[in-house]
XYZ file of C-alpha atoms in Angstrom:
388
model
C 0.000 0.000 0.000
C 2.911 2.317 0.741
C 3.841 2.874 -2.909
C 0.321 2.994 -4.283
C -0.693 6.207 -6.046
C -4.303 7.394 -5.973
C -5.851 10.286 -7.896
C -9.029 11.843 -6.505
C -10.875 13.984 -9.027
C -13.512 16.481 -7.861
C -14.464 19.907 -9.147
C -16.273 20.670 -5.905
C -13.882 21.454 -3.096
C -12.849 24.336 -0.862
C -13.615 27.266 -1.037
C -16.966 25.974 -2.271
C -19.037 24.945 0.731
C -21.188 21.827 0.586
C -21.556 18.171 1.414
C -18.984 16.957 -1.114
C -16.405 19.509 0.020
C -16.896 18.352 3.612
C -16.661 14.708 2.535
C -13.379 15.317 0.719
C -11.922 17.252 3.623
C -12.700 14.394 6.003
C -11.469 11.775 3.538
C -8.142 13.559 3.023
C -7.651 13.984 6.769
C -8.223 10.258 7.199
C -5.993 9.350 4.253
C -3.157 11.477 5.650
C -2.599 8.702 8.198
C -2.367 6.032 5.508
C 0.760 5.159 3.532
C -0.487 5.637 -0.031
C 0.328 8.717 -2.127
C -2.850 10.758 -2.658
C -3.357 13.549 -5.199
C -6.544 15.616 -5.301
C -7.219 17.212 -8.681
C -9.621 20.131 -8.373
C -10.475 23.597 -9.641
C -8.380 26.654 -8.741
C -11.431 28.950 -8.457
C -9.265 32.089 -8.782
C -5.817 31.529 -10.365
C -3.360 28.695 -10.383
C -0.672 30.898 -8.832
C -2.287 31.683 -5.470
C -2.386 28.773 -3.026
C -5.100 28.476 -0.422
C -3.934 28.267 3.191
C -6.555 25.517 3.466
C -4.583 23.419 0.958
C -1.355 23.846 2.874
C -2.999 22.650 6.096
C -4.321 19.495 4.434
C -1.180 18.711 2.434
C 1.013 16.303 4.368
C 4.580 15.684 3.144
C 4.400 13.273 0.214
C 1.142 11.662 1.358
C -1.443 14.314 0.367
C -1.001 16.657 -2.594
C -3.639 19.091 -3.832
C -3.313 20.043 -7.487
C -5.524 22.873 -8.709
C -5.910 23.628 -12.408
C -7.242 26.774 -14.046
C -8.446 28.047 -17.410
C -9.766 31.562 -18.035
C -12.573 30.274 -20.256
C -14.147 27.313 -18.456
C -13.273 24.609 -15.961
C -14.298 21.835 -18.388
C -11.660 23.086 -20.794
C -9.079 23.057 -18.012
C -9.878 19.442 -17.127
C -9.891 18.437 -20.798
C -6.443 19.972 -21.297
C -5.127 18.227 -18.215
C -6.333 14.777 -19.213
C -5.285 15.310 -22.833
C -1.700 16.258 -22.047
C -1.120 14.027 -19.016
C -2.073 10.620 -20.378
C 1.203 9.004 -19.376
C 1.028 10.404 -15.838
C -2.542 9.201 -15.430
C -1.650 5.672 -16.426
C 0.835 5.555 -13.542
C -1.902 5.970 -10.936
C -3.005 2.712 -9.338
C -6.554 3.975 -8.706
C -8.806 6.918 -9.528
C -11.675 8.122 -7.346
C -14.392 10.356 -8.821
C -16.047 12.304 -6.014
C -18.546 14.684 -7.623
C -20.910 14.974 -10.587
C -18.530 17.083 -12.689
C -15.833 14.419 -12.526
C -18.396 11.739 -13.426
C -19.593 13.735 -16.458
C -16.028 14.178 -17.602
C -15.267 10.475 -17.242
C -18.411 9.604 -19.219
C -17.075 11.337 -22.313
C -13.292 11.508 -22.004
C -11.965 8.606 -19.903
C -10.196 5.872 -21.820
C -11.008 2.227 -21.203
C -7.788 1.731 -19.225
C -8.626 4.641 -16.900
C -12.168 3.397 -16.378
C -10.968 -0.023 -15.266
C -9.207 1.507 -12.242
C -11.880 4.086 -11.478
C -14.237 4.116 -8.497
C -17.138 6.560 -8.170
C -18.555 7.873 -4.892
C -22.228 8.796 -5.193
C -23.660 11.055 -2.497
C -27.354 11.130 -3.442
C -29.481 12.436 -6.296
C -27.316 11.027 -9.078
C -29.887 8.499 -10.286
C -32.365 11.302 -10.787
C -29.915 13.628 -12.558
C -28.017 11.066 -14.630
C -30.620 8.389 -15.294
C -34.250 9.336 -14.709
C -34.446 13.048 -15.509
C -32.478 13.245 -18.763
C -33.889 15.860 -21.148
C -32.915 18.437 -23.749
C -29.206 18.754 -24.467
C -28.405 15.805 -22.221
C -30.576 13.536 -24.353
C -28.940 14.765 -27.567
C -25.533 13.842 -26.213
C -26.636 10.329 -25.161
C -26.177 11.301 -21.532
C -28.091 8.382 -20.060
C -26.439 5.689 -22.168
C -22.997 7.167 -21.496
C -23.725 7.037 -17.765
C -24.773 3.383 -17.916
C -21.741 2.546 -20.038
C -19.446 4.154 -17.467
C -21.060 2.261 -14.575
C -20.543 -1.018 -16.384
C -16.876 -0.362 -17.140
C -15.586 1.124 -13.877
C -14.162 -0.876 -10.997
C -16.523 0.050 -8.142
C -19.497 2.191 -7.137
C -19.532 3.557 -3.567
C -22.779 4.634 -1.909
C -23.150 6.393 1.448
C -25.821 4.179 3.009
C -27.520 0.814 2.612
C -30.659 2.637 1.488
C -28.616 4.405 -1.187
C -26.982 1.125 -2.255
C -30.364 -0.559 -2.615
C -31.563 2.291 -4.833
C -28.739 1.574 -7.265
C -29.198 -2.195 -7.141
C -32.900 -1.752 -7.899
C -31.984 0.074 -11.109
C -28.877 -1.969 -11.965
C -29.204 -5.462 -10.435
C -26.479 -6.743 -12.745
C -23.985 -4.450 -10.954
C -24.765 -5.815 -7.491
C -21.249 -7.147 -6.895
C -19.551 -3.841 -7.646
C -21.836 -1.584 -5.570
C -20.573 -1.144 -2.011
C -21.543 0.976 0.990
C -19.040 3.106 2.901
C -20.456 5.421 5.529
C -19.113 8.955 5.555
C -16.854 9.827 8.463
C -16.188 12.919 10.539
C -13.078 14.323 12.178
C -14.415 13.729 15.653
C -11.859 15.877 17.469
C -13.902 18.944 16.493
C -17.041 17.611 18.195
C -16.537 17.689 21.932
C -19.530 17.551 24.285
C -19.483 20.005 27.172
C -20.447 19.822 30.837
C -23.788 21.056 32.144
C -22.133 24.106 33.728
C -20.525 25.081 30.441
C -23.804 24.475 28.633
C -25.563 26.966 30.897
C -22.848 29.547 30.249
C -23.079 28.905 26.511
C -26.851 29.337 26.565
C -26.477 32.680 28.249
C -23.974 33.733 25.577
C -26.388 32.646 22.820
C -29.348 34.360 24.520
C -31.136 31.101 25.295
C -33.067 30.438 28.493
C -30.823 28.218 30.661
C -33.792 26.329 32.134
C -35.681 25.560 28.927
C -35.804 22.348 26.942
C -33.878 23.403 23.831
C -34.522 21.642 20.525
C -32.461 22.299 17.423
C -33.004 21.555 13.742
C -30.273 22.259 11.187
C -30.619 22.078 7.417
C -31.219 24.157 4.343
C -34.633 25.828 4.545
C -36.356 24.325 1.523
C -39.627 22.509 0.887
C -40.111 19.057 2.381
C -37.241 19.493 4.847
C -39.794 19.323 7.657
C -39.522 22.808 9.154
C -43.227 23.617 8.613
C -44.289 20.402 10.315
C -41.789 21.016 13.123
C -43.069 24.537 13.804
C -46.667 23.291 13.865
C -45.692 20.464 16.235
C -43.807 22.924 18.418
C -46.843 25.222 18.650
C -48.869 22.308 20.049
C -46.070 21.162 22.345
C -45.585 24.464 24.189
C -49.222 24.391 25.270
C -48.226 21.354 27.368
C -44.680 22.470 28.163
C -44.221 26.241 27.849
C -40.549 26.188 28.885
C -39.292 25.110 25.462
C -37.135 26.779 22.836
C -36.735 25.775 19.203
C -33.618 26.682 17.216
C -33.897 26.523 13.438
C -30.383 26.712 12.015
C -29.959 27.257 8.308
C -30.962 29.506 5.448
C -32.869 29.085 2.226
C -35.842 30.194 0.125
C -38.443 29.026 2.665
C -37.172 31.157 5.526
C -39.629 34.044 4.990
C -42.586 31.646 5.019
C -41.310 29.924 8.155
C -40.914 33.221 10.002
C -44.440 34.206 8.938
C -45.793 30.871 10.171
C -44.153 31.356 13.573
C -45.616 34.876 13.796
C -49.095 33.689 12.803
C -48.983 30.974 15.466
C -47.886 33.508 18.069
C -44.706 31.608 18.964
C -42.006 33.742 17.327
C -40.598 34.572 20.772
C -40.012 30.838 21.332
C -38.173 30.191 18.053
C -34.657 31.347 17.208
C -33.689 31.510 13.505
C -29.908 31.583 13.162
C -29.408 31.807 9.374
C -26.583 29.736 7.904
C -23.858 28.738 10.353
C -20.224 27.798 10.035
C -19.323 24.382 11.420
C -17.851 25.958 14.565
C -20.985 28.041 15.191
C -23.225 25.045 14.523
C -21.250 23.071 17.120
C -21.916 25.842 19.652
C -25.668 25.724 19.054
C -25.716 21.929 19.140
C -23.813 21.935 22.427
C -26.336 24.402 23.849
C -29.256 22.106 22.950
C -30.900 19.048 24.497
C -32.241 17.204 21.469
C -31.807 17.296 17.700
C -34.980 17.192 15.582
C -35.167 16.873 11.797
C -38.545 16.046 10.265
C -37.537 15.954 6.610
C -39.821 13.837 4.443
C -37.336 13.735 1.582
C -35.807 10.287 1.006
C -32.395 11.446 2.227
C -29.554 9.096 1.325
C -28.113 9.653 4.790
C -27.661 13.018 6.556
C -24.400 13.698 8.398
C -25.979 16.329 10.630
C -27.579 13.516 12.667
C -24.089 12.156 13.325
C -22.690 15.578 14.195
C -25.462 15.918 16.767
C -24.761 12.410 18.082
C -21.078 13.213 18.589
C -22.200 16.017 20.898
C -24.368 13.547 22.845
C -27.685 14.770 21.474
C -30.480 12.233 21.019
C -32.142 12.728 17.630
C -35.717 12.518 16.388
C -36.255 11.976 12.674
C -38.729 10.684 10.129
C -38.306 7.023 9.238
C -37.519 7.569 5.571
C -34.486 6.945 3.375
C -31.132 6.630 5.088
C -32.257 8.345 8.298
C -32.956 4.938 9.836
C -29.211 4.217 9.494
C -28.183 7.530 11.036
C -30.531 6.996 14.020
C -30.715 3.667 15.840
C -34.344 3.742 16.912
C -34.826 3.594 20.662
C -31.086 3.679 21.342
C -29.458 6.771 19.797
C -32.762 8.512 19.152
C -36.242 7.936 17.826
C -37.783 7.379 14.406
C -41.355 8.523 13.881
C -43.788 8.575 10.976
C -44.698 11.671 9.005
C -47.357 13.912 10.648
C -47.322 11.827 13.846
C -47.453 14.517 16.526
C -48.279 12.096 19.331
C -45.097 10.095 18.720
C -43.077 13.314 18.470
C -44.424 14.504 21.834
C -43.911 11.144 23.519
C -40.324 10.886 22.254
C -39.507 14.327 23.615
C -40.892 13.437 27.016
C -38.764 10.267 26.998
C -35.720 12.454 26.374
C -36.720 14.616 29.345
C -37.026 11.563 31.572
C -33.504 10.440 30.644
C -31.859 12.536 33.368
C -28.401 11.002 32.858
C -28.658 11.353 29.077
C -27.859 7.689 28.530
C -29.305 7.889 25.026
C -27.043 10.805 24.114
C -23.984 9.005 25.483
C -24.836 5.894 23.469
C -25.349 8.044 20.362
C -21.805 9.379 20.691
C -20.286 5.925 21.294
C -22.039 4.621 18.201
C -20.948 7.596 16.083
C -17.342 7.293 17.276
C -17.262 3.649 16.261
C -19.021 3.783 12.897
C -18.732 7.312 11.514
C -15.091 8.321 11.920
C -12.956 9.586 9.060
C -10.051 7.202 9.668
C -12.367 4.209 9.280
C -13.860 5.767 6.122
C -10.421 6.498 4.650
C -9.022 3.060 5.445
C -12.051 1.272 4.013
C -12.082 3.463 0.901
C -8.363 2.978 0.246
C -8.574 -0.789 0.708
C -11.312 -1.012 -1.928
C -9.490 1.343 -4.286
C -6.231 -0.573 -4.456
C -7.267 -4.183 -3.823
């Protein structure tokens, strides 16, 4: 493994913020402790001559290298030039990992057969819809769907982020069953440190939260079907039974105005704190100041790392039993799974959390997350599949 060379190709990376950027950051941190030579090929975003401090922090001796390419006209042209003029270098890599949709599109049209044979793709969710089901217009003219299927058949492996996600692919491509594997995303757990009760009370005061209240938090983009409307309606009913409650809705998005209006119309705006979008460090502060994490999204999420981030801070979670959420939450142990529009179950689960004075559920949630969702485990498992 020590002399193996791996190329990771992803257009999406820092400074662009998103799930894939976070995934790559965690993967590279985990891979830095392995013995293979890793090169990340990505976009420069500004110019090729100015290095990001972020890159220098992640680059580790000869283990991790970040190569950014640039073209004044378009990033596709930059990638095309790179692959056109570096054929010999590419052949020397033992494995190639495609981590985002741009890299997959490029491989569909420009990867040679020899490159495809040593290529693995990580799918994060939504690719079946965008590459296979919802192919229209220009995509159809360029045989987008057939090129996608051809690539899947010729590459080495397909990585999905949950068992639910894996089953989605197998349902569409049963003949590829043996090359579709699941590797859970991991997190650099050193950043997620639970705090003592005394520190929590101080933190609540700093964040202008009532120290004595039951504090619930939900964190996601504010878009349709993410469950914020249902959560606010549930919360309005809950505070009639338990007035000493606070709801934090962390995130931003096109639905925020409607959510604020809903809270005002229900007369509970003084009980709900909207934070807008948060950096990871600020999100950790709000999670540490809370008692329970609640996400009532009805979308068939492939997974949802925010449940794991909450678990690492010893927060029990309540979510809808749909998609990969049932893998993020172990029902009855690290949190609770309820059905859509089931207020009674939501209320009962919250009261169970209140009765858990020693927070045994939260402690178990962290132990489980530490064991299953750590970036070193993810990196080691990924590398073993790449070079076996």
